[in-house]
Coordinates of C-alpha atoms in Angstrom, one line a residue:
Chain A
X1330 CA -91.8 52.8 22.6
X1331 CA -88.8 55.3 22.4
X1332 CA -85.6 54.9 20.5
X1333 CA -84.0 53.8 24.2
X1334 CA -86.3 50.7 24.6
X1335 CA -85.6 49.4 21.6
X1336 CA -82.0 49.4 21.7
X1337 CA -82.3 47.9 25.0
X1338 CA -84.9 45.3 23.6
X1339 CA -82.4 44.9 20.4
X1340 CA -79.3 44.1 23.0
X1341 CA -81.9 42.1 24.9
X1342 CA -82.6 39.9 21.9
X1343 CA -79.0 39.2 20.7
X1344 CA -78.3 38.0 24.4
X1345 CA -81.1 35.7 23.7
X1346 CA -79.9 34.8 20.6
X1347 CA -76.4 33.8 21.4
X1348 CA -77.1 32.2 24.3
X1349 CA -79.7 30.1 22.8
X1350 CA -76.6 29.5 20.0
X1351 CA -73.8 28.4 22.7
X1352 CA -76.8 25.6 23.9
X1353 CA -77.2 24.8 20.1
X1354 CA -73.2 23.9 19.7
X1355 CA -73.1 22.5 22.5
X1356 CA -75.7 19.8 21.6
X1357 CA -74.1 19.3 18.4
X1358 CA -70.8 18.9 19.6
X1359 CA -72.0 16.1 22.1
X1360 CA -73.9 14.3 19.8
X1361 CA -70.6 14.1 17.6
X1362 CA -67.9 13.1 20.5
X1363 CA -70.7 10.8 21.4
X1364 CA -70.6 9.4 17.9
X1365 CA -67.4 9.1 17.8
X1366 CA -67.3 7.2 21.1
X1367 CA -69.9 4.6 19.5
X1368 CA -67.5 4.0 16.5
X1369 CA -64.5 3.0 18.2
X1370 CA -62.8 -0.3 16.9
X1371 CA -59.6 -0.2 18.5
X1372 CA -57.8 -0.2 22.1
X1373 CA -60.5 0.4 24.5
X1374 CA -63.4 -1.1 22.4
X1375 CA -64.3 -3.4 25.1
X1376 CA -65.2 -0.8 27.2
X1377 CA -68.6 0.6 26.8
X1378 CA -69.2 4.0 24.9
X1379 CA -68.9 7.4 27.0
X1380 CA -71.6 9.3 27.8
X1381 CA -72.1 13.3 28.3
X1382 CA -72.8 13.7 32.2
X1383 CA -74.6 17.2 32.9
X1384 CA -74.0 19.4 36.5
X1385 CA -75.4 22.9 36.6
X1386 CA -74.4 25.9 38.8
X1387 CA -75.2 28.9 39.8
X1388 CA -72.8 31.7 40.4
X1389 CA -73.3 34.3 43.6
X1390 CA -72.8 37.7 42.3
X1391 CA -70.3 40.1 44.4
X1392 CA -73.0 41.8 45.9
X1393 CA -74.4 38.1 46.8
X1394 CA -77.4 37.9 44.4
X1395 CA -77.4 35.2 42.4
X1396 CA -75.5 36.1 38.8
X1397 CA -76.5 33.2 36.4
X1398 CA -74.7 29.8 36.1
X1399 CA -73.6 27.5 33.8
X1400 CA -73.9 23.6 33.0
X1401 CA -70.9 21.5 32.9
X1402 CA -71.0 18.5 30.2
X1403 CA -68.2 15.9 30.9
X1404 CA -68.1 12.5 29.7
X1405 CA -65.0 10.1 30.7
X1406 CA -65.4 7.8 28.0
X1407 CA -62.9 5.2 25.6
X1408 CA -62.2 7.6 23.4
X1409 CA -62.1 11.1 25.0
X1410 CA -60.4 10.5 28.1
X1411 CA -61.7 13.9 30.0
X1412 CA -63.3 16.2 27.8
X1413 CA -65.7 19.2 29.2
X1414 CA -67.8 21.4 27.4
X1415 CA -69.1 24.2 29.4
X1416 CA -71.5 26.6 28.8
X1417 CA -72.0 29.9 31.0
X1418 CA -74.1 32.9 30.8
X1419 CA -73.3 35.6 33.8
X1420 CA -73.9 38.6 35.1
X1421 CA -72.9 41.0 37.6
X1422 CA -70.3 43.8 38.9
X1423 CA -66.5 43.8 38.1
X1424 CA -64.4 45.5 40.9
X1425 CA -63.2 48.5 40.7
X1426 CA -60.0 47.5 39.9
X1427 CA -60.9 45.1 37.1
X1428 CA -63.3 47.3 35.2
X1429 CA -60.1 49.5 34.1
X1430 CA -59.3 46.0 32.2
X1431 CA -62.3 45.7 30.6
X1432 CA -63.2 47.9 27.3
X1433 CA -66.5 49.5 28.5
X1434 CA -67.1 48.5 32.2
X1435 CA -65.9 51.5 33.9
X1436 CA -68.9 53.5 31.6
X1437 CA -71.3 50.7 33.0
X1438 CA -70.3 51.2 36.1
X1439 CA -68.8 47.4 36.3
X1440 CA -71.8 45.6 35.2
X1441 CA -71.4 43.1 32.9
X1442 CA -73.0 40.1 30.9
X1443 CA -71.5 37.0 29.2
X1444 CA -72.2 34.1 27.9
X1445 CA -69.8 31.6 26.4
X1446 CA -68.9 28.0 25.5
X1447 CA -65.7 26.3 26.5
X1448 CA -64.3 23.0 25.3
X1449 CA -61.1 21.0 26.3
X1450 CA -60.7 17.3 25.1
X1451 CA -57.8 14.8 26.4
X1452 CA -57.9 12.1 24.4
X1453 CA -56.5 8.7 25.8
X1454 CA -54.5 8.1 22.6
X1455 CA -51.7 9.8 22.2
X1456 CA -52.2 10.0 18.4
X1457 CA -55.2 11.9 18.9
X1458 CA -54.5 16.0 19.4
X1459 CA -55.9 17.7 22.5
X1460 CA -58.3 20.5 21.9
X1461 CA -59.5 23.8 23.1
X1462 CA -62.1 25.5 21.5
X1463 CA -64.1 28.6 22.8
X1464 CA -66.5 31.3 22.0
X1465 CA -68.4 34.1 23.5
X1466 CA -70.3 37.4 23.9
X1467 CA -69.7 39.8 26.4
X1468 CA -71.6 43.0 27.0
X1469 CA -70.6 46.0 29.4
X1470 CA -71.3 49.4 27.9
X1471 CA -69.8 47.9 24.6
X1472 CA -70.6 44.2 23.3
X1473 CA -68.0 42.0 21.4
X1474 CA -68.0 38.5 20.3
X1475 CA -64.2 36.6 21.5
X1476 CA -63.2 33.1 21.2
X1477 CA -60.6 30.5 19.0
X1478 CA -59.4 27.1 19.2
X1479 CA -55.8 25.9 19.2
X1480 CA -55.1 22.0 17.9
X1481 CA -52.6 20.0 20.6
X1482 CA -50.8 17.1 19.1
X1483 CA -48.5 15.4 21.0
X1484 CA -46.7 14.4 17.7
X1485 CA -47.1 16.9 15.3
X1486 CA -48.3 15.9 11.0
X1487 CA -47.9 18.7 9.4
X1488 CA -50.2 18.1 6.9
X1489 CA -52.3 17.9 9.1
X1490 CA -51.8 21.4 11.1
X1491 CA -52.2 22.7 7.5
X1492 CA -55.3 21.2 7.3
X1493 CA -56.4 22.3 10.3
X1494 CA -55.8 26.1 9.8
X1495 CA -56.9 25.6 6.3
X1496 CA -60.5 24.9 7.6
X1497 CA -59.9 28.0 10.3
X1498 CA -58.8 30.3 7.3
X1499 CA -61.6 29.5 4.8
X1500 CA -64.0 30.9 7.8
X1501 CA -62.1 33.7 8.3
X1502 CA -61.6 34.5 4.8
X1503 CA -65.2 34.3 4.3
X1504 CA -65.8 37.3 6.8
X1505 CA -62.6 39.3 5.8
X1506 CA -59.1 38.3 4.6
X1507 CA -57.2 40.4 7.4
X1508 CA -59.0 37.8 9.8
X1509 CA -56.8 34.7 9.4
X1510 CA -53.4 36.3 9.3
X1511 CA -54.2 38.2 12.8
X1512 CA -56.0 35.6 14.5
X1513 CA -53.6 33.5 13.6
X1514 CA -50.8 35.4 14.7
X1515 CA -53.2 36.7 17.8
X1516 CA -52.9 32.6 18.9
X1517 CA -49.4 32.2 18.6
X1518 CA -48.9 35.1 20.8
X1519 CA -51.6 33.5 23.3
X1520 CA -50.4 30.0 23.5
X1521 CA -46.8 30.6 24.2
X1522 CA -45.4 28.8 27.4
X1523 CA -43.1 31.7 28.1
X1524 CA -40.4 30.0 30.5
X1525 CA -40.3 26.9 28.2
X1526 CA -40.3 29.2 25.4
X1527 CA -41.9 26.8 23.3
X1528 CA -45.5 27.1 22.2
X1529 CA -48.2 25.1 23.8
X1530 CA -49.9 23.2 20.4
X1531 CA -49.4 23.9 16.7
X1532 CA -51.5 27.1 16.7
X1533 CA -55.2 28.0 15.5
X1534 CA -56.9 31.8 15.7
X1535 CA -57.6 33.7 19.1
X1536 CA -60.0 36.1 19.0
X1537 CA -61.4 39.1 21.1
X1538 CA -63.2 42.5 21.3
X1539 CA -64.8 41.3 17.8
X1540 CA -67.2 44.4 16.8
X1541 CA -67.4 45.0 13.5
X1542 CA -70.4 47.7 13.9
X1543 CA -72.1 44.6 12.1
X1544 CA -73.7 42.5 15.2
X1545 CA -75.2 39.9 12.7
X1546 CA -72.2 39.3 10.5
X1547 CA -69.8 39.4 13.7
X1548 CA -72.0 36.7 15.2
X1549 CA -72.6 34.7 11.8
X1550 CA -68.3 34.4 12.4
X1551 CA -68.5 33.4 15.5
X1552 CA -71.0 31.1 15.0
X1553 CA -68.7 29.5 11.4
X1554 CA -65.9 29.1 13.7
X1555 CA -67.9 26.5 15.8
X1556 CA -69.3 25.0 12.4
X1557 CA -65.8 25.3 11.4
X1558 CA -64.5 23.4 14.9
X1559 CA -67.2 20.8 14.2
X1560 CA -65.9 19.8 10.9
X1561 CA -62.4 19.8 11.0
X1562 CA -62.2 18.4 14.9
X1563 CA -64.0 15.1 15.2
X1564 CA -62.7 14.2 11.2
X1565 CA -58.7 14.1 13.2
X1566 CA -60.4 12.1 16.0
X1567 CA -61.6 9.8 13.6
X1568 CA -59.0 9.6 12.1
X1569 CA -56.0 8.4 14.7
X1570 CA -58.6 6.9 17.0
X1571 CA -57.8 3.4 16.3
X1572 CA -54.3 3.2 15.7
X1573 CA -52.3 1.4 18.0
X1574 CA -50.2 3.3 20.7
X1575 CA -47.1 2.5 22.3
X1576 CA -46.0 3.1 26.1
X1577 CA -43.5 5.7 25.2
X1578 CA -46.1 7.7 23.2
X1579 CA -48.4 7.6 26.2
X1580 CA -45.4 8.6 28.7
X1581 CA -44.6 11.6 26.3
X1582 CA -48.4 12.8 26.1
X1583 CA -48.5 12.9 30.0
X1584 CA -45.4 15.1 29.9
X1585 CA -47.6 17.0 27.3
X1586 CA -50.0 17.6 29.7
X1587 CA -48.1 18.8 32.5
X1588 CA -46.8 21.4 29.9
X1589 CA -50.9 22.2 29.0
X1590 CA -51.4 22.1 33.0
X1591 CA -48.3 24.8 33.2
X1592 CA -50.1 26.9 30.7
X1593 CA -53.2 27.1 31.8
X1594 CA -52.4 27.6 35.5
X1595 CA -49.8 30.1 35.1
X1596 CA -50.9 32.5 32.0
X1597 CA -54.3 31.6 30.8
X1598 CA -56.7 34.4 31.1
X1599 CA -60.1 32.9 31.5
X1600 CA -58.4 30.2 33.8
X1601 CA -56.7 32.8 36.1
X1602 CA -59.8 35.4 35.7
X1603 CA -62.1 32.3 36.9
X1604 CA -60.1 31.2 39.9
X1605 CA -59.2 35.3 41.1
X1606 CA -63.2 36.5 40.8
X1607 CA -64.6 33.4 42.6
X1608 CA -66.5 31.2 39.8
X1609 CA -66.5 28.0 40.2
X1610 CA -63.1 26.1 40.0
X1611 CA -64.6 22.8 39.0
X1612 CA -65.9 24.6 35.7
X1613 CA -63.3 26.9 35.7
X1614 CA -60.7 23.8 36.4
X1615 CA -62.4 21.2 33.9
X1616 CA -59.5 22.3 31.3
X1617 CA -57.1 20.4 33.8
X1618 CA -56.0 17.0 32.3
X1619 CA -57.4 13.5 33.6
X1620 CA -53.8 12.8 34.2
X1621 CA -50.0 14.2 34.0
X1622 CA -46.7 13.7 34.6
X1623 CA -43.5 15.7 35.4
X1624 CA -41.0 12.7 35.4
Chain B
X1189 CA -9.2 49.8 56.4
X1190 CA -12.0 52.8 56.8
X1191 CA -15.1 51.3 58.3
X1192 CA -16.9 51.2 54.9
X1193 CA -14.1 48.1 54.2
X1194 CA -14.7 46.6 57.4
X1195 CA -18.8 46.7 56.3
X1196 CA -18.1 45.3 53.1
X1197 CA -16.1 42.8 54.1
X1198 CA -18.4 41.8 57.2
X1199 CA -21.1 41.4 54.6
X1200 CA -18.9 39.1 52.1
X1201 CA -18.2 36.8 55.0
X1202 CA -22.2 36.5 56.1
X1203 CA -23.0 35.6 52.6
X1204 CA -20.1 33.4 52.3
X1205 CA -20.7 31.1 55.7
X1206 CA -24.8 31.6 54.4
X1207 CA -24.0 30.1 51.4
X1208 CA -21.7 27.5 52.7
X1209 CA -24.7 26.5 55.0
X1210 CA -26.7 26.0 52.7
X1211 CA -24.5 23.5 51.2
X1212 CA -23.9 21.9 54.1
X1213 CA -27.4 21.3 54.9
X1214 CA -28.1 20.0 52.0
X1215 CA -25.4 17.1 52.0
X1216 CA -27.2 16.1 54.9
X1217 CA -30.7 16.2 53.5
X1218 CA -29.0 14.1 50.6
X1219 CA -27.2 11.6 53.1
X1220 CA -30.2 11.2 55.4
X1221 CA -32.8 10.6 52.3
X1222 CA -30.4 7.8 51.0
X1223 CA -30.3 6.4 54.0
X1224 CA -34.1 6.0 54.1
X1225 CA -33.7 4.6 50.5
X1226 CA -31.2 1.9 51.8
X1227 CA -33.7 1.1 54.8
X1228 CA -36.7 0.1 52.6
X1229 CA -38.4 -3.5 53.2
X1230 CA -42.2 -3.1 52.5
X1231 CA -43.4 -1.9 48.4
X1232 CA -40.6 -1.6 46.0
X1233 CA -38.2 -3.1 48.1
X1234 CA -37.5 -5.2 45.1
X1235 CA -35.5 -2.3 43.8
X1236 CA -32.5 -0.5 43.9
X1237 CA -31.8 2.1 46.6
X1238 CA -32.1 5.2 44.5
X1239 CA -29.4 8.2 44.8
X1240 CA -29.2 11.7 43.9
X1241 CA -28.0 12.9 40.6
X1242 CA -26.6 16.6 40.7
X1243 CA -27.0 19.0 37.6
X1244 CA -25.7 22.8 37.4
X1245 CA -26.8 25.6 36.1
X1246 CA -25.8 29.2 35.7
X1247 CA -28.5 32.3 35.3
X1248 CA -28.2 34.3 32.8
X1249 CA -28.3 38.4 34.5
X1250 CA -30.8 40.4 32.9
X1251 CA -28.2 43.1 31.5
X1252 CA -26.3 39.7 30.4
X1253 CA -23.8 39.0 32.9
X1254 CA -23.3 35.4 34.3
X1255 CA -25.3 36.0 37.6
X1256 CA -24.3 33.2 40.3
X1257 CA -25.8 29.7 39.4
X1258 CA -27.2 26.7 41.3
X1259 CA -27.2 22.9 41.8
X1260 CA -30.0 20.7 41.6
X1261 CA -29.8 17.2 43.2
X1262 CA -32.8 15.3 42.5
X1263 CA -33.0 11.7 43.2
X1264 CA -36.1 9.1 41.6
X1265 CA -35.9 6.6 44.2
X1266 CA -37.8 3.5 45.7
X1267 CA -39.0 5.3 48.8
X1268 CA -38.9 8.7 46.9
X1269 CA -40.9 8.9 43.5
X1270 CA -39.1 12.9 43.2
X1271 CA -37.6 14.6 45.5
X1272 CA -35.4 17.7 44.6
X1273 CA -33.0 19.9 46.8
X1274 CA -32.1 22.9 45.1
X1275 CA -28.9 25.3 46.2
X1276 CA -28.8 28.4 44.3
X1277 CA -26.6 31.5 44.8
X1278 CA -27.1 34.2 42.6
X1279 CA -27.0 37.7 41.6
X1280 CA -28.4 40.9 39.3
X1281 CA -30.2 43.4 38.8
X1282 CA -34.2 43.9 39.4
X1283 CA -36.4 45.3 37.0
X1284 CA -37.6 49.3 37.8
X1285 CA -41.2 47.3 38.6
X1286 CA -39.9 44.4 40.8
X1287 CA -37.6 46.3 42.7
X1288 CA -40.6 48.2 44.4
X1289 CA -41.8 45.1 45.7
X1290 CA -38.8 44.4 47.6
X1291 CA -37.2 46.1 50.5
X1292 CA -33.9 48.3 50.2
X1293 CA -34.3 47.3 46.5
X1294 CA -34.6 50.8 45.5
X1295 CA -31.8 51.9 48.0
X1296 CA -29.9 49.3 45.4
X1297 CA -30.1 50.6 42.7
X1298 CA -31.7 47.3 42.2
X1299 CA -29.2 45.0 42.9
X1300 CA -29.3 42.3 44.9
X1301 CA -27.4 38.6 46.1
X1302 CA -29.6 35.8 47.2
X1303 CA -28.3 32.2 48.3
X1304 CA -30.6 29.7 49.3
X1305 CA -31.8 25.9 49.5
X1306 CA -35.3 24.5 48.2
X1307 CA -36.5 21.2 49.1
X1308 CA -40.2 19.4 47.6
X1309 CA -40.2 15.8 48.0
X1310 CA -43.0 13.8 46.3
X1311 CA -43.1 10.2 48.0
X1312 CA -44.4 6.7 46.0
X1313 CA -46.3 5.8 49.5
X1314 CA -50.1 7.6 49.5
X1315 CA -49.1 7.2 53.4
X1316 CA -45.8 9.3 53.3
X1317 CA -46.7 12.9 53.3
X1318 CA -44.8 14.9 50.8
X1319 CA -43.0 18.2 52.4
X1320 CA -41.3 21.2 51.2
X1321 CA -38.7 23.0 53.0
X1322 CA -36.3 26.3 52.5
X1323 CA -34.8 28.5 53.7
X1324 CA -32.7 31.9 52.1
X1325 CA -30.3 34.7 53.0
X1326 CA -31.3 37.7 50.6
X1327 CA -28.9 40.8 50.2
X1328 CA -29.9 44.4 48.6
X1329 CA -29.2 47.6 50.5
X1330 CA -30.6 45.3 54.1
X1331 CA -30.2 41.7 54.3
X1332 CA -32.5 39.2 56.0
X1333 CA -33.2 35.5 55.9
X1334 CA -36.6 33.7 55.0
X1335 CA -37.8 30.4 54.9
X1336 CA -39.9 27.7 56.4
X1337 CA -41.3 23.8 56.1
X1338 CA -45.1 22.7 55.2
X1339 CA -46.8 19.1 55.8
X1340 CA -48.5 17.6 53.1
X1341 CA -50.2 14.5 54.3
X1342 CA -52.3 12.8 51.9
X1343 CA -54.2 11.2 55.0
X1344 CA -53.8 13.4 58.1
X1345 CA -52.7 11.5 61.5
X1346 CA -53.4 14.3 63.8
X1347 CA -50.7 13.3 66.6
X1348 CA -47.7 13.4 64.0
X1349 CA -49.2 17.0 62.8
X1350 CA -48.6 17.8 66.3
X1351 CA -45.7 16.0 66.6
X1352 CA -44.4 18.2 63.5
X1353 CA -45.3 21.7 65.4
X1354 CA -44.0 20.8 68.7
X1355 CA -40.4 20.1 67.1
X1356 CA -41.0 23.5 64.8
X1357 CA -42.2 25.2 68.0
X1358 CA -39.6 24.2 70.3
X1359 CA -37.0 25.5 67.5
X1360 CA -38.8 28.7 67.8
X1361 CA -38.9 28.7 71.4
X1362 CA -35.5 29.0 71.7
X1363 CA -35.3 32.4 69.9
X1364 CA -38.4 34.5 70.7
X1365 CA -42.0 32.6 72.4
X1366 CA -43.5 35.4 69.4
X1367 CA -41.8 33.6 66.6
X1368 CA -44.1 30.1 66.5
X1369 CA -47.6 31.6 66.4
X1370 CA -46.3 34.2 63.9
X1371 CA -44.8 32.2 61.4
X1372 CA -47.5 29.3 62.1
X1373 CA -49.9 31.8 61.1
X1374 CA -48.2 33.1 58.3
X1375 CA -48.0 29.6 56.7
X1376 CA -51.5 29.0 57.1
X1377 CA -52.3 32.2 55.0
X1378 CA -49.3 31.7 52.7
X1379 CA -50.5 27.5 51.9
X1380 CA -54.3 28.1 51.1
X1381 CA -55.3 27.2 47.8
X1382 CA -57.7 30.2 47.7
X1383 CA -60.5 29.0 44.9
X1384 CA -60.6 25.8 46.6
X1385 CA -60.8 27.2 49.8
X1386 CA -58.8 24.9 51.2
X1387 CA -55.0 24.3 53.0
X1388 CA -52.7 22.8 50.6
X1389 CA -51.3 21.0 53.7
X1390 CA -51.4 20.6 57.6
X1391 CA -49.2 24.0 57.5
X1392 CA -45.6 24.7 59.5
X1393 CA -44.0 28.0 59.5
X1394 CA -43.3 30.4 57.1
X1395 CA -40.6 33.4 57.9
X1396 CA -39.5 36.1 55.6
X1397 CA -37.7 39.4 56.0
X1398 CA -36.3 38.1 59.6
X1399 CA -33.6 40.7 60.4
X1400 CA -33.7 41.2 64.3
X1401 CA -30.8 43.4 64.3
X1402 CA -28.4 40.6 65.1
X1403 CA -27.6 38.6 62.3
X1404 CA -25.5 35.9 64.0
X1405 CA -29.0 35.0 66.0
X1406 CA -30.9 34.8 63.0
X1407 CA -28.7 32.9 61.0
X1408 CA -28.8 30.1 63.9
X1409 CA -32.5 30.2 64.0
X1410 CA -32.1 29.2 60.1
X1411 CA -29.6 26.6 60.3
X1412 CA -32.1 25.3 63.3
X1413 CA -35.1 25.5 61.2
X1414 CA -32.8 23.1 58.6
X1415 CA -31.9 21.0 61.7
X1416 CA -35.6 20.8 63.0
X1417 CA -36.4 19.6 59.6
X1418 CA -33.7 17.1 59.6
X1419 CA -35.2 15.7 63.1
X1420 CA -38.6 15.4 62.2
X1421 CA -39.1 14.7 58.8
X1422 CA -36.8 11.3 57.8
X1423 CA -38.6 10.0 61.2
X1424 CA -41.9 10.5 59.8
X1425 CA -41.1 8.8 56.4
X1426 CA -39.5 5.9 58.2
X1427 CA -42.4 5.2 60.3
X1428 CA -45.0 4.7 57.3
X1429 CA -42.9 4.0 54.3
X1430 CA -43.2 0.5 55.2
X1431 CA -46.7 0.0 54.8
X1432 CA -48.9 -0.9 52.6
X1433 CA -50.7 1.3 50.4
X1434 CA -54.5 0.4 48.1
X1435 CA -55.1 1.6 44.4
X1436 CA -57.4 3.9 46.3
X1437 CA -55.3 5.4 48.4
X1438 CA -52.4 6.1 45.7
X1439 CA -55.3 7.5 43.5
X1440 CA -56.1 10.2 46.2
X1441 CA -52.5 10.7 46.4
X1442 CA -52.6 11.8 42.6
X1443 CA -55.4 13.5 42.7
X1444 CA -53.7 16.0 45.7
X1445 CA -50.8 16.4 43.7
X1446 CA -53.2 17.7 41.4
X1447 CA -54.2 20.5 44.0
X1448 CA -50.5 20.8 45.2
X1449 CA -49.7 21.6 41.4
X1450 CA -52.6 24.2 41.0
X1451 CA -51.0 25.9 44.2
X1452 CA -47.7 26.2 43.1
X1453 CA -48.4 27.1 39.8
X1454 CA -51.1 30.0 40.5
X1455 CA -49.7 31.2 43.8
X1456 CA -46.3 30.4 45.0
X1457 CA -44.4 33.4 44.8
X1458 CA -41.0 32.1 44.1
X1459 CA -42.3 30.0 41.3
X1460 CA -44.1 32.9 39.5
X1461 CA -41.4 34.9 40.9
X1462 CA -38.7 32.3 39.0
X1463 CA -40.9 31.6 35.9
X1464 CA -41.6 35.1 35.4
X1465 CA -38.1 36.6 35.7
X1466 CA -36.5 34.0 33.3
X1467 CA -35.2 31.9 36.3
X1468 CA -34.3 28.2 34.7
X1469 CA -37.8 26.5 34.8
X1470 CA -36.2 22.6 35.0
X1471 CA -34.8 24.6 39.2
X1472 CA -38.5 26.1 39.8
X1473 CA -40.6 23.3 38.6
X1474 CA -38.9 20.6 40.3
X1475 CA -41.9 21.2 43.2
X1476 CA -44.5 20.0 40.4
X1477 CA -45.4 15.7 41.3
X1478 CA -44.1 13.1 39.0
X1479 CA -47.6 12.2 38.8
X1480 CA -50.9 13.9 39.3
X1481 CA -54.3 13.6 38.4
X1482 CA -57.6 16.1 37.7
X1483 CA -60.3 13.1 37.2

């Protein structure tokens, strides 16, 4: 075996491995909104629990082979409203034009390979923050590890904000303390709603084009901010779930929502990239929320 | 007065009776959709005729200036759930990169006038269809007008599509037989919600950059298109805003709002155009639905 088939066997292997990874979170964040749906004691308690609902796809390559796919979880249940966790892993050939966006795709002649989870959660109660939450790891002639997760109240406890970034900073800090302060900042920046100028949530980290020249310790990151999106996520859901909400603070989370819908259909990356390069918009859409209003 | 006057002053007066126009059709849009408010008997009947509320605005030019300003009427009715009709007149200066885009901009130095009115009406009936209408005069170193109506049907009756085209067609007819298949195309490209693959609507016409050499001509064909709207579309609502609607129906309703949204928001050129060159986003986002859902 020469030194060029073990590198490619090495890049092989940590595809493998974070594939197998983003299947792994997944599985762990459904048993936990699941959880949560079984412990529910307030408004919609009479319903029955929600369940995860599975739908796979596969995504045509350019040239028309078949490029991998993806399986969409969704559950519509009492607590989560509409909440989709999808995982992905694709390959295939950016255009010409695109691959001048992406570090490394013009020296691999377009081709790429990713795989990724993505989360969104609309919550019925309007007590309960919204959530996105993603991660991934791309490969062209380069690889890097990308992802974050922004917290969206529709009435904002600070306390609780703090609390939120404090779990995001302790697994930063454990990788490197110049993380936090530029993911942070990195999100801000992201989640702006530019004509409203007014930001979409209360912030969290954004990450991308994470390469270290450490592969393991890179991925042992991206792998703690899941842990860390476990831990701190369903504990606010828990939380708020069973307090009482009024019309008003239901009306206000719809207009919320149109606001999210704004965002994501005007300046989101991965939303605007999906819909331009022909994945599939029910995936790409599932971000969308269950219902919204522009009074 | 040397001939450059008399061109000068020839061009105040076009944007002058354009802008005039504009105002003109719109008290009859307002007068005619009130009317149809007054005439309710079937659902909601029970409450009062709404009417439209009128709101100002100025724009801010990008080197500072006050450039021109607009009115928005926008009435939340019985008949209407939103509708708004937006007049705007207004002036500046395009960016270096935007001025590329548009032609005699660079002739201009970048400057340029624009008046125009912008109609979206989102109806409480599933059996309505919501429209959008508009039309413009745009001045930089040429001048021409643009415009054009779209049906959005949440249930398509095939006859009144027709119905629609034949009174768009006829107003066509009368200025050039080329001018209906043209700008029917145009709006059939123009209205496709691309990663849907899919007509937002049952189409119109769509014009732009209509400047025949005789402005007089072309400024009638405008004010017709705004009187071939004023025909067609109050007889429509009348005819089903009487009827009664099922949950099932209204849900559909919502749920293409939900596409109408996605096209307006990822393709729409005046709404990226507006959002994206500070334009005030309460004028460009009156399009979105009061309502709308991604289930």
């Amino acid at each position: 075996m020469n030194s060029t088939d073990t590198t490619a066997e090495l890049l092989e292997n940590r595809k493998t491995e974070a594939s197998a990874w983003f299947e792994d979170l997944r599985n762990q964040i459904c048993k936990a909104f699941e959880d949560l749906e079984d412990e529910l004691t307030g408004t919609n308690a009479d319903q029955e629990p929600g369940r995860f609902e599975r739908k796979t796809w596969q995504r045509p390559d350019q040239v028309g082979e078949t490029g991998g796919g993806g399986t969409m979880s969704i559950m519509r249940g009492r607590v989560f409203e509409k909440v989709g966790v999808n995982i992905s892993t694709v390959h295939g050939t950016f255009s010409e034009q695109f691959r001048k966006e992406i570090p490394g795709a013009e020296e691999s002649e377009g081709k790429f390979w990713a795989s990724g989870l993505s989360l969104v959660a609309h919550m019925h109660s309007p007590l309960v923050p919204a959530i996105h939450m993603n991660t991934r790891f791309i490969v062209t002639s380069k690889s890097w590890f990308g992802g974050g997760t922004d917290l969206n109240p529709m009435y904002e406890i600070e306390a609780e904000t703090q609390e939120f970034h404090d779990v995001l900073k302790a697994t930063c800090d454990k990788y490197d303390p110049a993380y936090y302060p530029k993911y942070k900042e990195w999100c801000d920046d992201y989640f702006m709603i530019k004509h409203w100028n007014e930001p979409r949530g209360v912030g969290g980290i954004f990450f991308d084009y994470l390469d270290s020249g450490d592969w393991q310790t890179d991925f042992n990151f991206t792998q703690d901010v899941g842990r860390a999106f476990l831990d701190i996520y369903p504990r606010l859901v828990a939380r708020h779930m069973n307090e009482n909400w009024t019309e008003e603070q239901r009306e206000w989370q719809l207009i919320k929502r149109g606001r999210y819908a704004e965002f994501n259909l005007v300046y989101d990356r991965g939303t605007r990239f999906g819909l331009m390069t022909g994945g599939n918009p029910e995936a790409v859409l599932m971000s969308l929320p269950p219902e919204a209003r522009w009074p």
